[in-house]
JSON list of C-alpha atoms in Angstrom, two decimals:
[
{"chain": "Q", "resi": 1200, "resn": "MET", "atom": "CA", "xyz": [48.90, 38.17, -19.00]},
{"chain": "Q", "resi": 1201, "resn": "ASN", "atom": "CA", "xyz": [50.19, 37.16, -15.50]},
{"chain": "Q", "resi": 1202, "resn": "ARG", "atom": "CA", "xyz": [48.50, 38.94, -12.70]},
{"chain": "Q", "resi": 1203, "resn": "ALA", "atom": "CA", "xyz": [49.16, 38.45, -8.99]},
{"chain": "Q", "resi": 1204, "resn": "LEU", "atom": "CA", "xyz": [46.09, 37.72, -7.10]},
{"chain": "Q", "resi": 1205, "resn": "SER", "atom": "CA", "xyz": [45.39, 37.54, -3.38]},
{"chain": "Q", "resi": 1206, "resn": "GLY", "atom": "CA", "xyz": [42.52, 36.19, -1.29]},
{"chain": "Q", "resi": 1207, "resn": "ARG", "atom": "CA", "xyz": [40.59, 32.92, -1.31]},
{"chain": "Q", "resi": 1208, "resn": "ALA", "atom": "CA", "xyz": [38.83, 30.98, -4.04]},
{"chain": "Q", "resi": 1209, "resn": "LEU", "atom": "CA", "xyz": [36.54, 28.03, -3.80]},
{"chain": "Q", "resi": 1210, "resn": "VAL", "atom": "CA", "xyz": [36.44, 26.05, -7.09]},
{"chain": "Q", "resi": 1211, "resn": "THR", "atom": "CA", "xyz": [33.64, 23.63, -7.57]},
{"chain": "Q", "resi": 1212, "resn": "GLY", "atom": "CA", "xyz": [34.26, 20.61, -9.78]},
{"chain": "Q", "resi": 1213, "resn": "GLY", "atom": "CA", "xyz": [37.98, 21.16, -9.11]},
{"chain": "Q", "resi": 1214, "resn": "GLY", "atom": "CA", "xyz": [39.03, 17.56, -9.27]},
{"chain": "Q", "resi": 1215, "resn": "ARG", "atom": "CA", "xyz": [39.41, 17.30, -12.99]},
{"chain": "Q", "resi": 1216, "resn": "GLY", "atom": "CA", "xyz": [39.00, 19.05, -16.32]},
{"chain": "Q", "resi": 1217, "resn": "ILE", "atom": "CA", "xyz": [38.33, 22.82, -16.48]},
{"chain": "Q", "resi": 1218, "resn": "GLY", "atom": "CA", "xyz": [37.84, 23.10, -12.77]},
{"chain": "Q", "resi": 1219, "resn": "ALA", "atom": "CA", "xyz": [41.22, 21.52, -11.94]},
{"chain": "Q", "resi": 1220, "resn": "GLY", "atom": "CA", "xyz": [42.76, 23.92, -14.55]},
{"chain": "Q", "resi": 1221, "resn": "ILE", "atom": "CA", "xyz": [41.14, 26.89, -12.85]},
{"chain": "Q", "resi": 1222, "resn": "ALA", "atom": "CA", "xyz": [42.26, 25.74, -9.45]},
{"chain": "Q", "resi": 1223, "resn": "ARG", "atom": "CA", "xyz": [45.76, 25.38, -10.65]},
{"chain": "Q", "resi": 1224, "resn": "GLU", "atom": "CA", "xyz": [45.85, 28.83, -12.33]},
{"chain": "Q", "resi": 1225, "resn": "LEU", "atom": "CA", "xyz": [44.38, 30.59, -9.28]},
{"chain": "Q", "resi": 1226, "resn": "ALA", "atom": "CA", "xyz": [46.85, 29.06, -6.98]},
{"chain": "Q", "resi": 1227, "resn": "ALA", "atom": "CA", "xyz": [49.72, 29.87, -9.40]},
{"chain": "Q", "resi": 1228, "resn": "ALA", "atom": "CA", "xyz": [48.52, 33.50, -9.28]},
{"chain": "Q", "resi": 1229, "resn": "GLY", "atom": "CA", "xyz": [48.84, 33.55, -5.56]},
{"chain": "Q", "resi": 1230, "resn": "MET", "atom": "CA", "xyz": [45.29, 32.70, -4.30]},
{"chain": "Q", "resi": 1231, "resn": "GLU", "atom": "CA", "xyz": [44.55, 30.27, -1.42]},
{"chain": "Q", "resi": 1232, "resn": "VAL", "atom": "CA", "xyz": [42.46, 27.68, -3.24]},
{"chain": "Q", "resi": 1233, "resn": "THR", "atom": "CA", "xyz": [39.86, 25.18, -1.83]},
{"chain": "Q", "resi": 1234, "resn": "VAL", "atom": "CA", "xyz": [39.06, 22.52, -4.34]},
{"chain": "Q", "resi": 1235, "resn": "THR", "atom": "CA", "xyz": [35.64, 20.84, -4.12]},
{"chain": "Q", "resi": 1236, "resn": "GLY", "atom": "CA", "xyz": [34.06, 17.96, -5.94]},
{"chain": "Q", "resi": 1237, "resn": "ARG", "atom": "CA", "xyz": [32.40, 14.56, -5.59]},
{"chain": "Q", "resi": 1238, "resn": "THR", "atom": "CA", "xyz": [35.36, 12.21, -6.02]},
{"chain": "Q", "resi": 1239, "resn": "ALA", "atom": "CA", "xyz": [37.68, 12.42, -2.95]},
{"chain": "Q", "resi": 1240, "resn": "ALA", "atom": "CA", "xyz": [40.79, 11.03, -4.70]},
{"chain": "Q", "resi": 1241, "resn": "GLN", "atom": "CA", "xyz": [40.52, 13.57, -7.57]},
{"chain": "Q", "resi": 1242, "resn": "VAL", "atom": "CA", "xyz": [39.87, 16.53, -5.31]},
{"chain": "Q", "resi": 1243, "resn": "GLU", "atom": "CA", "xyz": [42.70, 15.55, -2.93]},
{"chain": "Q", "resi": 1244, "resn": "ALA", "atom": "CA", "xyz": [45.19, 15.08, -5.75]},
{"chain": "Q", "resi": 1245, "resn": "VAL", "atom": "CA", "xyz": [44.64, 18.60, -7.18]},
{"chain": "Q", "resi": 1246, "resn": "ALA", "atom": "CA", "xyz": [44.67, 20.17, -3.76]},
{"chain": "Q", "resi": 1247, "resn": "ALA", "atom": "CA", "xyz": [47.86, 18.46, -2.84]},
{"chain": "Q", "resi": 1248, "resn": "ALA", "atom": "CA", "xyz": [49.51, 19.51, -6.08]},
{"chain": "Q", "resi": 1249, "resn": "ILE", "atom": "CA", "xyz": [48.64, 23.27, -5.51]},
{"chain": "Q", "resi": 1250, "resn": "ALA", "atom": "CA", "xyz": [49.06, 23.29, -1.68]},
{"chain": "Q", "resi": 1251, "resn": "GLY", "atom": "CA", "xyz": [45.30, 23.83, -1.39]},
{"chain": "Q", "resi": 1252, "resn": "ARG", "atom": "CA", "xyz": [42.51, 22.42, 0.53]},
{"chain": "Q", "resi": 1253, "resn": "ALA", "atom": "CA", "xyz": [40.20, 19.57, -0.54]},
{"chain": "Q", "resi": 1254, "resn": "LEU", "atom": "CA", "xyz": [36.50, 19.31, 0.39]},
{"chain": "Q", "resi": 1255, "resn": "VAL", "atom": "CA", "xyz": [34.37, 16.50, -0.93]},
{"chain": "Q", "resi": 1256, "resn": "GLY", "atom": "CA", "xyz": [30.64, 16.91, -1.55]},
{"chain": "Q", "resi": 1257, "resn": "ASP", "atom": "CA", "xyz": [28.04, 17.67, -4.33]},
{"chain": "Q", "resi": 1258, "resn": "VAL", "atom": "CA", "xyz": [27.38, 21.13, -5.58]},
{"chain": "Q", "resi": 1259, "resn": "SER", "atom": "CA", "xyz": [23.63, 20.25, -5.92]},
{"chain": "Q", "resi": 1260, "resn": "SER", "atom": "CA", "xyz": [23.36, 19.75, -2.20]},
{"chain": "Q", "resi": 1261, "resn": "SER", "atom": "CA", "xyz": [22.82, 23.02, -0.27]},
{"chain": "Q", "resi": 1262, "resn": "ASP", "atom": "CA", "xyz": [24.15, 21.35, 2.85]},
{"chain": "Q", "resi": 1263, "resn": "ASP", "atom": "CA", "xyz": [27.36, 20.48, 1.16]},
{"chain": "Q", "resi": 1264, "resn": "VAL", "atom": "CA", "xyz": [27.79, 24.01, -0.34]},
{"chain": "Q", "resi": 1265, "resn": "THR", "atom": "CA", "xyz": [26.97, 25.60, 3.09]},
{"chain": "Q", "resi": 1266, "resn": "ARG", "atom": "CA", "xyz": [29.59, 23.31, 4.78]},
{"chain": "Q", "resi": 1267, "resn": "TRP", "atom": "CA", "xyz": [32.20, 24.14, 2.06]},
{"chain": "Q", "resi": 1268, "resn": "PHE", "atom": "CA", "xyz": [31.88, 27.91, 2.68]},
{"chain": "Q", "resi": 1269, "resn": "ALA", "atom": "CA", "xyz": [32.00, 27.44, 6.47]},
{"chain": "Q", "resi": 1270, "resn": "GLU", "atom": "CA", "xyz": [35.11, 25.25, 6.28]},
{"chain": "Q", "resi": 1271, "resn": "ALA", "atom": "CA", "xyz": [36.89, 27.34, 3.59]},
{"chain": "Q", "resi": 1272, "resn": "GLY", "atom": "CA", "xyz": [36.41, 30.48, 5.60]}
]
């Protein structure tokens, strides 16, 4: 089932695996996606492929998560 979506999504662990798949699907459905993860090259590659935004950091760091939400809007 294809559904058009709107709005913003922040995907943690979006540089590879399931997270990257989720980021791709959300972007394809029309969402503005911010991809986050610990490895800059992976996060940046997925973000570039989906015309999204890449933010690097660790989900276990409250400072990183706070920064991600501030930067992602």
